[in-house]
Coordinates of C-alpha atoms in Angstrom, one line a residue:
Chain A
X1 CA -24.2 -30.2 -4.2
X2 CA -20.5 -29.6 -5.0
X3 CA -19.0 -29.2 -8.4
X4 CA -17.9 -32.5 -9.5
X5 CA -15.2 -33.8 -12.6
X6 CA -18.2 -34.6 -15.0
X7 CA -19.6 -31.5 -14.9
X8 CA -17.7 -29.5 -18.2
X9 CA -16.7 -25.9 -17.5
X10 CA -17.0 -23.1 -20.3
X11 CA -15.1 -19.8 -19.4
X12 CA -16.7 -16.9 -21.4
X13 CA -13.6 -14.0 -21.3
X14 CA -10.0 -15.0 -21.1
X15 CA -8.8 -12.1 -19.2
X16 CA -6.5 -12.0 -16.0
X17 CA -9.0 -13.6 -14.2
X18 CA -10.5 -15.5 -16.8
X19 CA -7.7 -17.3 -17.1
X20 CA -6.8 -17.8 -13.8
X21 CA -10.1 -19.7 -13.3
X22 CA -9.1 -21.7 -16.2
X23 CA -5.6 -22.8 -15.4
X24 CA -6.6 -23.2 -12.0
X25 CA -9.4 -25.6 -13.3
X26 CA -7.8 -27.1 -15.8
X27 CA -4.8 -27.8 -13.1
X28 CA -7.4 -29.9 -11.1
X29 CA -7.8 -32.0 -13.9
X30 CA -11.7 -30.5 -15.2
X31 CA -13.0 -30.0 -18.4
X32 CA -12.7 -26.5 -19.5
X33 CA -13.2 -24.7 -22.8
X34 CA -13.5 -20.9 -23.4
X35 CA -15.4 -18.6 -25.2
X36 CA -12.5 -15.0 -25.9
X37 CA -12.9 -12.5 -28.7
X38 CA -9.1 -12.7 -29.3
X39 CA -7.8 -15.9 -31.2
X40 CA -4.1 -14.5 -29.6
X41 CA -5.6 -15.3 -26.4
X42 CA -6.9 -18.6 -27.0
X43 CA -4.3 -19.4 -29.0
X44 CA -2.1 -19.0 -25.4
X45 CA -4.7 -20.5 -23.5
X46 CA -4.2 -23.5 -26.0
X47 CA -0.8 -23.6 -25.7
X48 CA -0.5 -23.2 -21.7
X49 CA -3.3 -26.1 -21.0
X50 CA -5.9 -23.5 -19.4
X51 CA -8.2 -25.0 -21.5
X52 CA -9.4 -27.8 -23.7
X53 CA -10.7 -25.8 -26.4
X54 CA -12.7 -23.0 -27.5
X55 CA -14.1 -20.4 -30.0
X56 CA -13.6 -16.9 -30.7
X57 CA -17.3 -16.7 -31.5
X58 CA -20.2 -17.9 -30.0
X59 CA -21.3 -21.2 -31.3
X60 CA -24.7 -22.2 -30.6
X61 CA -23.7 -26.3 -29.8
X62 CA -20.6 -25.6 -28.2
X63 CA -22.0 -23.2 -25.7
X64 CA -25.1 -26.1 -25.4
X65 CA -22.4 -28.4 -24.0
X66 CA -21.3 -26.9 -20.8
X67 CA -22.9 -28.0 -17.5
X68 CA -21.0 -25.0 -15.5
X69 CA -20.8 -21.2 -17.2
X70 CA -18.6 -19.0 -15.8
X71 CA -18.7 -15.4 -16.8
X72 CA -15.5 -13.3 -16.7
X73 CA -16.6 -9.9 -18.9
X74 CA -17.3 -6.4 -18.2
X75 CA -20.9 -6.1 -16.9
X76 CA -22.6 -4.5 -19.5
X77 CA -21.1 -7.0 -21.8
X78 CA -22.0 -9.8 -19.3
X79 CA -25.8 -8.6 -19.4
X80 CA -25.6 -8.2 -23.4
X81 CA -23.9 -11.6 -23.4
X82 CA -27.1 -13.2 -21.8
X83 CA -29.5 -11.0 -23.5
X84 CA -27.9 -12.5 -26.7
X85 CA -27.7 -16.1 -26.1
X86 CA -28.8 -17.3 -23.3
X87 CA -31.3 -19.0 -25.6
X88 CA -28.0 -21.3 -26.7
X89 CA -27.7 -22.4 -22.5
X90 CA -27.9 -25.9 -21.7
X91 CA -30.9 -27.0 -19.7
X92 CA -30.0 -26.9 -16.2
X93 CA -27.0 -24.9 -16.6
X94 CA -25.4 -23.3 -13.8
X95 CA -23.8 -19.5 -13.9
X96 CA -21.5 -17.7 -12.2
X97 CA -19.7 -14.5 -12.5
X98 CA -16.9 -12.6 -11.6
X99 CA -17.6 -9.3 -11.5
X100 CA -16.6 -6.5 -9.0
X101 CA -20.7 -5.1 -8.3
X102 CA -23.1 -7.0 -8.0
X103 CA -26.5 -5.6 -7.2
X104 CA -27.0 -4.0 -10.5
X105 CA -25.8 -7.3 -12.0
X106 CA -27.2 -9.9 -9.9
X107 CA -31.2 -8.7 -9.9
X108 CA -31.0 -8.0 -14.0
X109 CA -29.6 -11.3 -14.9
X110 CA -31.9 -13.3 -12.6
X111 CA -35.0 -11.2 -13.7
X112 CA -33.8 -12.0 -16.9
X113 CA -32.8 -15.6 -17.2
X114 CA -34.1 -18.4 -18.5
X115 CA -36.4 -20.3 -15.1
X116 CA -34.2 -23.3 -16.5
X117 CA -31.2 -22.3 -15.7
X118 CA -29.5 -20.8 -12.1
X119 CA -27.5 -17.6 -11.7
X120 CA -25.1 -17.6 -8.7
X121 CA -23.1 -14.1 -7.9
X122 CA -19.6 -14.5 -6.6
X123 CA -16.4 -12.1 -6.3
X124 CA -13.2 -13.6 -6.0
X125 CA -11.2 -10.8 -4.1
X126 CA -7.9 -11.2 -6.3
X127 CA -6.3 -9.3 -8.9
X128 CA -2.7 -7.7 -10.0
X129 CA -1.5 -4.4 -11.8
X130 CA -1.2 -6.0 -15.1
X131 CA -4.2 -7.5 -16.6
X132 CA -4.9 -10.0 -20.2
X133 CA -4.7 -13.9 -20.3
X134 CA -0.7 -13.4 -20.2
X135 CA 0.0 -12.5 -17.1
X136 CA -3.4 -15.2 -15.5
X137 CA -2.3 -16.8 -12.7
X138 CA -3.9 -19.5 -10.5
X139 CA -1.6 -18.2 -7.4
X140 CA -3.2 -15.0 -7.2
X141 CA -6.0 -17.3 -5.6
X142 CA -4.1 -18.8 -2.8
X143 CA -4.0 -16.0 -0.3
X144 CA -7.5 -14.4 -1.0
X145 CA -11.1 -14.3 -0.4
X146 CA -13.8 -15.2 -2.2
X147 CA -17.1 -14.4 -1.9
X148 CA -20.7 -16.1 -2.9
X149 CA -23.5 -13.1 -2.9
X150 CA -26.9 -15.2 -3.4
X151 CA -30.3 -13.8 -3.6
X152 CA -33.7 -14.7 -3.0
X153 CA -34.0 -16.7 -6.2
X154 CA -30.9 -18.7 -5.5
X155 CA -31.5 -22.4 -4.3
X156 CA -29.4 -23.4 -1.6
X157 CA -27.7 -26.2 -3.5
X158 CA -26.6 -23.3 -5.8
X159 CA -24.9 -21.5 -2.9
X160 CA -22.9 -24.6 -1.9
X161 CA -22.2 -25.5 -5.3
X162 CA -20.4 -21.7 -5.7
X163 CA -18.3 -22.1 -2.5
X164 CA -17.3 -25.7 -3.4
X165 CA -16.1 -24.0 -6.4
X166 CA -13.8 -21.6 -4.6
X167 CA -12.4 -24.0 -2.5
X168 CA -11.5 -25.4 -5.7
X169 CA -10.4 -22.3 -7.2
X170 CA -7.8 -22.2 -4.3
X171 CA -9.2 -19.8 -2.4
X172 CA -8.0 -18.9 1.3
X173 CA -11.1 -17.9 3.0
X174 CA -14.9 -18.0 1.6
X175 CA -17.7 -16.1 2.8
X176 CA -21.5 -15.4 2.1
X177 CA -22.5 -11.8 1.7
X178 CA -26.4 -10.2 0.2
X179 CA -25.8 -8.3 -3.2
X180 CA -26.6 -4.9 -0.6
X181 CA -23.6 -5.7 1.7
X182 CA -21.2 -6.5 -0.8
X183 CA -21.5 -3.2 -3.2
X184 CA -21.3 -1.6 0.6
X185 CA -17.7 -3.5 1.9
X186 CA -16.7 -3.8 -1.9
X187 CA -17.2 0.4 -2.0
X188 CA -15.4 0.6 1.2
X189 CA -12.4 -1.5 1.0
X190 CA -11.5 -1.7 -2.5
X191 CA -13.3 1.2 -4.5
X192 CA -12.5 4.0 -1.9
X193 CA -8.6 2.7 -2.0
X194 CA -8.4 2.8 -5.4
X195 CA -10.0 6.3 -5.3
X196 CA -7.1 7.5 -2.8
X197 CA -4.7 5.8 -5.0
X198 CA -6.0 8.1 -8.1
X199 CA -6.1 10.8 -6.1
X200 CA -2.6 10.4 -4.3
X201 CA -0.8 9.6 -7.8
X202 CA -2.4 12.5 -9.9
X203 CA -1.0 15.5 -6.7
X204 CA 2.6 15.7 -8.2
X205 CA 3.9 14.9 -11.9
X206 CA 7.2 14.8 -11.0
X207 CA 9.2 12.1 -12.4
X208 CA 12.0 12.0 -9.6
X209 CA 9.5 10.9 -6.9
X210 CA 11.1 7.8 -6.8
X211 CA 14.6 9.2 -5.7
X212 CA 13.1 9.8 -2.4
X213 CA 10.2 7.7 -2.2
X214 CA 9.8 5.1 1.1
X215 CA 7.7 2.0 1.0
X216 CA 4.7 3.5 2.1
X217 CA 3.7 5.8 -1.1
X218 CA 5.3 2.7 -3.2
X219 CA 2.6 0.6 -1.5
X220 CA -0.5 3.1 -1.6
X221 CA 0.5 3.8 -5.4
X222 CA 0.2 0.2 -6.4
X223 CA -3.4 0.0 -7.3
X224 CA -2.6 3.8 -8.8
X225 CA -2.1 1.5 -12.4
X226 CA -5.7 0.8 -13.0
X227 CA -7.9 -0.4 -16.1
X228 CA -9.6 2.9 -16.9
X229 CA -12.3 1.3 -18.7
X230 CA -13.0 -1.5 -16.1
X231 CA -12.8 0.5 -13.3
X232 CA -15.1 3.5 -14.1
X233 CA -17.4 1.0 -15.3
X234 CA -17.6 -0.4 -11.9
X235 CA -16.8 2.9 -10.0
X236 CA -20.3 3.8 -11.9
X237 CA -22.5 1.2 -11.4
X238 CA -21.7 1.4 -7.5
X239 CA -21.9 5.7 -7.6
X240 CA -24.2 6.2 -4.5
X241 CA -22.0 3.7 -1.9
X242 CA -19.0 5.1 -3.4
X243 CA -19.8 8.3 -3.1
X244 CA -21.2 7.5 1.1
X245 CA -17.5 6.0 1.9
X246 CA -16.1 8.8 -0.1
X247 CA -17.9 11.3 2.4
X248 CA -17.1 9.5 5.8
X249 CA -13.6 9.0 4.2
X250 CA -13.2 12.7 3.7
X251 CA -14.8 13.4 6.7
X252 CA -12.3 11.3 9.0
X253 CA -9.3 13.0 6.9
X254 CA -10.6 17.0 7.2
X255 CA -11.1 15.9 11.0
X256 CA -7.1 14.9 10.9
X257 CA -6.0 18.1 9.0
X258 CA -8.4 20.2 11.4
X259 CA -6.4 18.7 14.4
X260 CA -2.9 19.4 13.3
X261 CA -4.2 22.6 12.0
X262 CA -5.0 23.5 15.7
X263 CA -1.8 21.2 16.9
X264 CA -4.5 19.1 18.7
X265 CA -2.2 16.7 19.9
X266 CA -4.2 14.7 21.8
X267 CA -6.8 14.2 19.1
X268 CA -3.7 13.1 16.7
X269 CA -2.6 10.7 18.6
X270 CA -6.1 9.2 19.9
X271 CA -6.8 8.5 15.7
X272 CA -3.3 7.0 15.8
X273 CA -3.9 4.6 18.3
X274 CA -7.1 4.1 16.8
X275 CA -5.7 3.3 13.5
X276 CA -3.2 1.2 15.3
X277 CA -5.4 -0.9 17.2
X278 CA -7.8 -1.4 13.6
X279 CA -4.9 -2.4 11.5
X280 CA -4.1 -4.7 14.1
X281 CA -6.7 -7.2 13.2
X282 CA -5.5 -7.6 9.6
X283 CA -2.1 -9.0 11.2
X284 CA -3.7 -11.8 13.1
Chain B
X1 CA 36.2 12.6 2.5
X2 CA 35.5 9.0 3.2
X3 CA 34.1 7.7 6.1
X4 CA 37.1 5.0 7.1
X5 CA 37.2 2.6 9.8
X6 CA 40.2 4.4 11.6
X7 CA 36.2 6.8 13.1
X8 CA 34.7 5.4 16.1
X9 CA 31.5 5.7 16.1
X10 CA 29.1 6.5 18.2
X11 CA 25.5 5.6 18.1
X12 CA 23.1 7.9 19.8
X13 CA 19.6 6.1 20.2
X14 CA 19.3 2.6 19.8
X15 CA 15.8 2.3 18.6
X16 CA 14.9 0.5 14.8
X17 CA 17.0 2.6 13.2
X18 CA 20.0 3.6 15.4
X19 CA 20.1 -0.2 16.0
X20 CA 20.0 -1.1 12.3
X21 CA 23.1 1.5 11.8
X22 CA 24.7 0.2 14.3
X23 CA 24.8 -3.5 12.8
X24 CA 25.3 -2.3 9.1
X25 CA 28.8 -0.4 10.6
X26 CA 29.4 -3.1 12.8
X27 CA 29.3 -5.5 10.5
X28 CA 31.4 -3.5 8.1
X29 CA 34.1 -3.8 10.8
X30 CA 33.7 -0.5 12.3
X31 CA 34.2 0.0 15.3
X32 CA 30.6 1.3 16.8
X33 CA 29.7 2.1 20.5
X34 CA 26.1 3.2 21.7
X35 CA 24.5 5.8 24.5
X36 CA 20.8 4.7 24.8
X37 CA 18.1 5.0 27.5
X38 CA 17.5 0.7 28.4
X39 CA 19.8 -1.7 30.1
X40 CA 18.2 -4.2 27.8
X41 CA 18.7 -2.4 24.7
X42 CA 22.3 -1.8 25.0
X43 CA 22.5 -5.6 26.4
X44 CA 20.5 -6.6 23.0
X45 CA 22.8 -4.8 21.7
X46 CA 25.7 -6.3 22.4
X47 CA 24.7 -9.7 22.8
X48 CA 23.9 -8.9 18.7
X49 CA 27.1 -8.0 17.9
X50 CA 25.6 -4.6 17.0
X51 CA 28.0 -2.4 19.5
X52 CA 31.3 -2.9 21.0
X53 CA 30.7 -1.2 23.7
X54 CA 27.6 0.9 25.7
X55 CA 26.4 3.7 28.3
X56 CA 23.3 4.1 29.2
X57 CA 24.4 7.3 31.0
X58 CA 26.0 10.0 29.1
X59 CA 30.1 9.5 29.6
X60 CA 32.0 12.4 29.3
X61 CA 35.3 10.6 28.9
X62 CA 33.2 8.1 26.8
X63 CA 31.2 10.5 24.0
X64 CA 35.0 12.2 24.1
X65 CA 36.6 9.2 22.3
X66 CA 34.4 9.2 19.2
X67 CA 35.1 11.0 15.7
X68 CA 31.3 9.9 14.4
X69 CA 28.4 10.8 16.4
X70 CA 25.2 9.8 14.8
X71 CA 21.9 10.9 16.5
X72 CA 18.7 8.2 16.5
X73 CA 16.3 10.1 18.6
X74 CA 13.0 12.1 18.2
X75 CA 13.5 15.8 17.3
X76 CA 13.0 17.6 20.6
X77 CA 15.4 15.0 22.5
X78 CA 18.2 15.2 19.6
X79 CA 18.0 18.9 20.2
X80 CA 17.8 18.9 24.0
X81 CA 20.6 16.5 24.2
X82 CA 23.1 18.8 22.6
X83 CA 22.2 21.8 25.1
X84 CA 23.2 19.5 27.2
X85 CA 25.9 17.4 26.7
X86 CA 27.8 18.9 23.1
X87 CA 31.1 20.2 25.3
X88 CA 31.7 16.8 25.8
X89 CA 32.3 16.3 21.6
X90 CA 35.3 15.5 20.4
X91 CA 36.8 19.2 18.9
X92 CA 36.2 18.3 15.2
X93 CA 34.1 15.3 15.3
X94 CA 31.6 15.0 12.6
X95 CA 27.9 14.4 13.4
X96 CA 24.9 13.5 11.7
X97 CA 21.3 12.4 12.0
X98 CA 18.4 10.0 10.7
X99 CA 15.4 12.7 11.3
X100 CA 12.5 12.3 9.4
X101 CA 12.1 16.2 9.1
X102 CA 15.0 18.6 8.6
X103 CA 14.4 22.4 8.6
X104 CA 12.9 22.7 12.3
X105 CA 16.0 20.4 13.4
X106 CA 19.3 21.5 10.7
X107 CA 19.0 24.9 11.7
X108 CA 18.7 25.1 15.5
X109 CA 21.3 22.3 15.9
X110 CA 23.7 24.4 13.4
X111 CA 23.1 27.8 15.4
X112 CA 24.0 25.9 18.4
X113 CA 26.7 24.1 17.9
X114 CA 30.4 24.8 18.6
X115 CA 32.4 26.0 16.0
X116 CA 35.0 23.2 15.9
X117 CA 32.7 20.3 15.2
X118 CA 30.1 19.7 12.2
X119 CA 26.7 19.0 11.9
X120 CA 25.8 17.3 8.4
X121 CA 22.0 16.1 8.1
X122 CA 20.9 12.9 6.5
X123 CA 17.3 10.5 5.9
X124 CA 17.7 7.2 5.9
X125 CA 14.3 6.7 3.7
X126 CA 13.5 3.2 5.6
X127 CA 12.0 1.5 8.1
X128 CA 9.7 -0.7 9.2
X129 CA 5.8 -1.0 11.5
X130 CA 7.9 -2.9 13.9
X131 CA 10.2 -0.4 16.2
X132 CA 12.8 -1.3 18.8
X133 CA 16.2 -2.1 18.3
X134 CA 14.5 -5.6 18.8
X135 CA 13.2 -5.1 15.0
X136 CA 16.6 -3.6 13.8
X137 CA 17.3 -5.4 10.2
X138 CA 20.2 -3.3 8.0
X139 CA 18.6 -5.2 5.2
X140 CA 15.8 -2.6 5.6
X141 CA 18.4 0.2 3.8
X142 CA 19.3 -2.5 0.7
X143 CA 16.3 -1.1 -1.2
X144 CA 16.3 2.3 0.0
X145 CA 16.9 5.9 -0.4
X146 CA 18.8 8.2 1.5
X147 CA 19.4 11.7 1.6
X148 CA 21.8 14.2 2.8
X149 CA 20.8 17.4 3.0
X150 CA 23.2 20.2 3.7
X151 CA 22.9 23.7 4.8
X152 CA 25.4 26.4 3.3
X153 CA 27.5 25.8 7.1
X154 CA 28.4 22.6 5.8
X155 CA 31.8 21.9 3.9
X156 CA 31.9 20.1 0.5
X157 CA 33.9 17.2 2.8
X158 CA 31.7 16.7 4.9
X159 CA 28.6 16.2 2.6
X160 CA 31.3 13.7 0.3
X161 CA 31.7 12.4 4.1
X162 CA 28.1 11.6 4.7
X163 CA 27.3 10.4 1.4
X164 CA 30.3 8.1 1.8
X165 CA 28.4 6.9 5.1
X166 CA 25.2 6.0 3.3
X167 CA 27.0 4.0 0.7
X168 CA 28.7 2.0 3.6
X169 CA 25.1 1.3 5.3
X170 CA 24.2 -0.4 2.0
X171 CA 21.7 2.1 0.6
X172 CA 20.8 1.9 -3.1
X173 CA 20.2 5.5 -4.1
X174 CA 22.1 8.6 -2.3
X175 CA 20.6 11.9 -3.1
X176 CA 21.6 15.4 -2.2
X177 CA 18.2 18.0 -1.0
X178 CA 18.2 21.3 0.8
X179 CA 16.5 21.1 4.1
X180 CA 13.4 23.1 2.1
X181 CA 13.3 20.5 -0.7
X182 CA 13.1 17.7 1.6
X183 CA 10.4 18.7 4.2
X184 CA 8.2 19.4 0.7
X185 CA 8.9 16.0 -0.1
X186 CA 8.4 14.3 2.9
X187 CA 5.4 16.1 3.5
X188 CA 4.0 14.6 0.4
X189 CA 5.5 11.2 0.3
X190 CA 5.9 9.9 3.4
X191 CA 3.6 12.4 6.0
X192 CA 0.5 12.7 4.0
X193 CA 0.3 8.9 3.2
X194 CA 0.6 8.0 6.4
X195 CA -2.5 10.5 7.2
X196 CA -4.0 8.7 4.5
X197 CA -3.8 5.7 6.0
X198 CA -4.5 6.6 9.4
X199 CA -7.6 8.5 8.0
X200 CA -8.5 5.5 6.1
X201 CA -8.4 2.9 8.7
X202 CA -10.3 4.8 10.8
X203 CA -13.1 4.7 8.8
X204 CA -15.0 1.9 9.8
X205 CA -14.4 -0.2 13.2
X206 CA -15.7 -3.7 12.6
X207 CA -13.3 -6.1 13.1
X208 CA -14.8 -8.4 10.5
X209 CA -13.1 -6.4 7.4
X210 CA -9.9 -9.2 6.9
X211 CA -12.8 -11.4 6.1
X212 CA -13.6 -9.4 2.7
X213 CA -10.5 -7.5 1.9
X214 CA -8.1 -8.0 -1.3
X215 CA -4.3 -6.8 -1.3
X216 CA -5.1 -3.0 -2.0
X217 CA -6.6 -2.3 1.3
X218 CA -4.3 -4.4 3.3
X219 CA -1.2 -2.4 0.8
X220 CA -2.8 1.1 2.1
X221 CA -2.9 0.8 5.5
X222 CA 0.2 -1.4 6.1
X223 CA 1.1 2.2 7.9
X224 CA -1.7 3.0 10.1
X225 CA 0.2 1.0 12.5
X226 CA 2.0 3.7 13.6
X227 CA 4.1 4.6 16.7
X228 CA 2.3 8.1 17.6
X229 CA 4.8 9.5 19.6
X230 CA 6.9 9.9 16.8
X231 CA 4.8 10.5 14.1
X232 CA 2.7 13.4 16.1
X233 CA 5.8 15.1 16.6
X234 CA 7.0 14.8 13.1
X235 CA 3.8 16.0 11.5
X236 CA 3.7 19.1 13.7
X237 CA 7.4 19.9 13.3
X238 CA 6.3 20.0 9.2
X239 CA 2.9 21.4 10.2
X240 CA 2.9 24.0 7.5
X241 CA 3.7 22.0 4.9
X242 CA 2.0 18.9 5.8
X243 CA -0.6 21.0 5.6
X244 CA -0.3 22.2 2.3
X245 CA 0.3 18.4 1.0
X246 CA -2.9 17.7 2.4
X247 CA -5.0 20.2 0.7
X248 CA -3.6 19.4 -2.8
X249 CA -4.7 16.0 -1.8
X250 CA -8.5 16.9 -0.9
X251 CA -8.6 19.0 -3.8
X252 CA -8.2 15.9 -6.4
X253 CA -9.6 13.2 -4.4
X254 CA -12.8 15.9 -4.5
X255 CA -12.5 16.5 -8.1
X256 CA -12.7 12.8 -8.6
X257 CA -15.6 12.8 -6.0
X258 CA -17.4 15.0 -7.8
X259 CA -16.8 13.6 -11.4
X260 CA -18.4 10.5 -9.7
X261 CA -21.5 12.2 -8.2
X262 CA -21.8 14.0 -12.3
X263 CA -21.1 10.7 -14.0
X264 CA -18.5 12.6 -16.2
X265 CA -16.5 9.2 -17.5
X266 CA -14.0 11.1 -19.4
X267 CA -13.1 13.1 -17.0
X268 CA -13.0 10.0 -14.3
X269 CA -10.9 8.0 -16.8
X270 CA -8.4 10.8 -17.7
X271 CA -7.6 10.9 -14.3
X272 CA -7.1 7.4 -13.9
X273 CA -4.6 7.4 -17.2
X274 CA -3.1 9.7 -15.6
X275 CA -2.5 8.4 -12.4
X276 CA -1.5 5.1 -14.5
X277 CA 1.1 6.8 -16.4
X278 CA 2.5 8.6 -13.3
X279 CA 2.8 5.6 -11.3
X280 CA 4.6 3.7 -14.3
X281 CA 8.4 5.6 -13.0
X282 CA 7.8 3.7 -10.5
X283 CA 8.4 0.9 -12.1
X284 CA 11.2 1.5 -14.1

């Protein structure tokens, strides 16, 4: 099953990537309305062609409509969201999300949902510093990986529906994970940097840094600009495999300090070469 | 004191950076000669356009005729080559560096030197995870920051005289440190993230990571690719304050660890605004 131009698209939550799915959507010539608590944000939505139409509150037969929901919200409101009305759903219905966690998302809202309708998890692996429907853009897509994370209760069909869906999207490179290996890689390579980012940013509250600075504290700084209410939502929700990759992160770095400590020069330049020959693989 | 183009000028060390010097001057219509290790450097070199001319022995007639000696080699070699070969100077010639780390180098190199020539230290804050005077670019310095940083043995002319230099090699910020100042702030900006990244890449060895991975991961260890001969060196040379850096480092990224493991949001989110605002001066 792929998605196909006579199924109609509702986005619930123009945000960055809210709207991203809807421009890029929209762009490929679907049917998309929106469901945003702002009217400024569907009011630019409107006016930018991300979407057809759409309601600042939840409309019982407008919501009925859609053949295809996709959910860009925080997770607790995405859970509340379905506790709420997922009575309204059409028959049939297929969801998806966007969210950054999934295994305490993805076993609640199937043990919840309606046996009518089909939940299938994805993450699309894109983002930028600034968030809101404003700054949405479908380009963010084009370089970046996106991810389907079915479980047990998923039908195949669903699973190829989602990726069909992010090779619509755009998307670069998709790939099928289990909810359990995602929060795992997802704690690795995107919670633990921002951590370090945190971390690194909050050392020194000077404000002439940037006299001096290079390109590499420029570049591990980036993600220092974060969404304080997204991310320690998600930082929370995934505590115990961020906290592992914390450890074997902290682990790897006291083993560096230890080393120069002792001017182990050997062992410096064994984790160099190490770190060379990892990186290396991200350049292919 | 302005650099003019009446100074030859000698480049020591045609890696990346001597390289990228010696096309930025060149192409200012200086005249620029080279001393480096390679035949097929210097013949790069000149084949480039870089150099006018080229040893790859050191010329006593030849390092004679120069008024501008600029060293681009590791510490220990800068320093060993001026035991060895700094009668052959030009009485009051002017010389200066790129090294990444200035007190264990400014100092010996200024207690050594003869009397009638001048030793006046700068960073070139650039470069790139590419190294050979293959990879030399002087677009690499059109975003960049450089620093001079004097010693009380300098005169006034010749720090006007080096900034003067860095203005001419197309930097776009010139900044004045003492050699205490700057190894502090290398330590922190440019030594300890590139631990960071080295510590971070080293984490995990699958080399099915690029499958999963968004821009913040690839953005913090874009430096793990690192030349170790260099970088070992550099970090021990700073060893004490490297150090230092590091621990202020551990010390936050465990606060934050341990905020996580006590689920104390405020805390976790006041670090992150924070860490927002800080890196907002980057942006200005």
């Amino acid at each position: 099953m792929e998605i196909d131009k006579s199924q109609k698209i509702l986005v619930v939550g123009l945000g960055l990537i809210g709207g991203s799915y809807a421009q890029a959507l929209s762009d490929q010539g679907y049917e998309v309305g929106a469901i945003t608590k702002e009217a400024s944000d569907l009011q630019f939505a409107l006016s930018r062609g991300m979407i057809r139409h759409g309601h600042t509150q939840v409309d019982g037969d407008y919501v009925g409509g859609f053949d295809v929901v996709i959910f860009a919200l925080y997770p607790h409101v995405f859970l509340q969201w379905l506790k709420d009305y997922q009575h309204l759903l059409k028959p049939g219905a297929l969801l998806t999300d966007v969210t950054g966690v999934k295994v305490p998302v993805v076993y609640p809202v199937q043990q919840m949902l309606r046996p009518d309708v089909e939940f299938i998890a994805a993450h699309p692996m894109a983002g930028r510093e600034c968030c809101g429907v404003v700054n949405a853009d479908k380009a963010i897509f084009n370089d970046a990986n996106y991810i389907v994370v079915p479980t047990a209760a998923n039908r195949q069909e669903a699973v190829e529906w989602c990726k069909s869906l992010g090779r619509v999207l755009g998307f670069k490179r998709i790939s099928v994970l289990s909810a359990e290996e995602h929060d795992q890689m997802i704690a690795f390579l995107s919670q633990l940097t921002h951590c370090i980012a945190i971390s690194l940013m909050t050392c020194n509250n000077s404000h002439h840094l940037k006299d001096y600075t290079g390109d590499s504290f420029r570049d591990l700084t980036r993600i220092a600009k974060i969404n304080e209410e997204m991310w320690s939502e998600l930082f929370l929700l995934n505590k115990e495999e961020l906290l592992r990759q914390m450890d074997i992160f902290i682990d790897k770095f006291m083993l560096l300090r230890n080393d120069l400590a002792a001017e182990n020069v050997t062992e410096i330049k064994n984790m160099m070469r190490q770190s060379t020959a990892n990186r290396a693989y991200f350049d292919q």
